[in-house]
């Protein structure tokens, strides 16, 4: 069986870890990335770690001509693309509020351009990086996939809109299959210490901020609120190891190949909540480095708690998160301490 996949955004944080998982499972990924938020060095490291050559096209998912050529060339070489794993997107919530059109253009417009090119090339399977952010303020926890969809910012809306586009696209028949993976909070890094998250500028998210404090790039962690209705007053999230998340994509590609359901959405999380201070303590234990913290006011738009019901992913995909918070911290620290400046070391 041919196992050629197109991986958009494959040079990014989650995409790069997923490349390794896909290669290990016998797939041949072709990466399309415009390096708007990543660097070519990532792919060199994926090649080193996997021992495989990674085919790569530098370009934009909004370039229809490029997509046509890519799909045609793969088909002509006898390795037609079987499935698209779609990571490429902009992902900063604050930036999406300031510049929503850039987000709708790249994330929604980019996806429809990609689906149209897939239709022309008769590529029928699609795995999409969605987010738990589509749920918005929780009506009840844990979030199940039936929870109402009510994002609270333009970034979240792009994810909800693309899910709707995929539902409608897949419903047009011809064995189209779309799988939306609603990620909770991916953190950590590849166990080798060679791949990890390398945010540009000041990190928006908690974990890379903690690791940058530990390595001396930031002075202290600002804890956004300690007056939530949680055990210690700080925000609670469902952190999952990026390697577990990567494995979820292999399961989703396999599922797309066997399911009768045109569209399905799955939560990918551990089902366990961890507070800001619990994560800080776990990181201190794993790294042996003390993290200076200052408590500030709540971050606007934040919710108190969020965690997944991951049962559907286990039932349908056979996937569950295996790695502990301790492992996430140890691997994240190995990456950050060995690559203090990310990929520019
Ligand atoms: P990332 O920024 O590290 O990776 C995205 C990659 O896509 C980058 O390499 C970037 O250069 C590329 N890209 C962006 N726009 C492109 C375009 N128009 N054409 C070609 N390439 C383009 O982000 P990530 O954390 O790896 O996230 C991957 C996906 O998962 C995104 O869709 C994101 O919205 C989603 N997601 C991420 C998280 C998270 O916490 N990291 C949570 C939920 C969902
Ligand atoms: C954020 C995004 C969400 C996205 C998710 C992906 C916002 C409002 N939401 O959510 O859309 O899907 O990342 O990973 O940006 N915290 C601090 N100090 C910091 C950073 C964070 O105390 O410097 C706290 C937050 O208040 C929160 C927790 O840490 O309680 C986790 O924050 P973060 O990593 O940004 O993730 P989310 O809030 O889940």
Coordinates of C-alpha atoms in Angstrom, one line a residue, residues 5 22 32 36 45 50 57 62 76 92 131 146 171 179 271-272 281 288-289 297 318 341:
X5 CA 1.1 12.0 2.9
X22 CA 4.6 9.1 10.8
X32 CA 4.9 21.9 2.7
X36 CA 6.6 31.9 8.6
X45 CA 17.0 17.3 12.6
X50 CA 14.6 9.3 11.7
X57 CA 8.5 22.0 -0.6
X62 CA -2.8 29.5 -0.3
X76 CA 3.0 11.0 -11.8
X92 CA -1.5 33.5 18.4
X131 CA -8.2 23.0 19.2
X146 CA -20.7 17.2 22.2
X171 CA -20.6 15.3 3.2
X179 CA -10.9 14.1 11.0
X271 CA -8.3 13.9 30.9
X272 CA -6.3 15.4 33.9
X281 CA 6.5 22.6 41.0
X288 CA 16.3 21.2 39.7
X289 CA 15.9 24.9 38.9
X297 CA -4.2 39.9 37.6
X318 CA -7.3 3.4 20.0
X341 CA 18.1 29.8 21.6

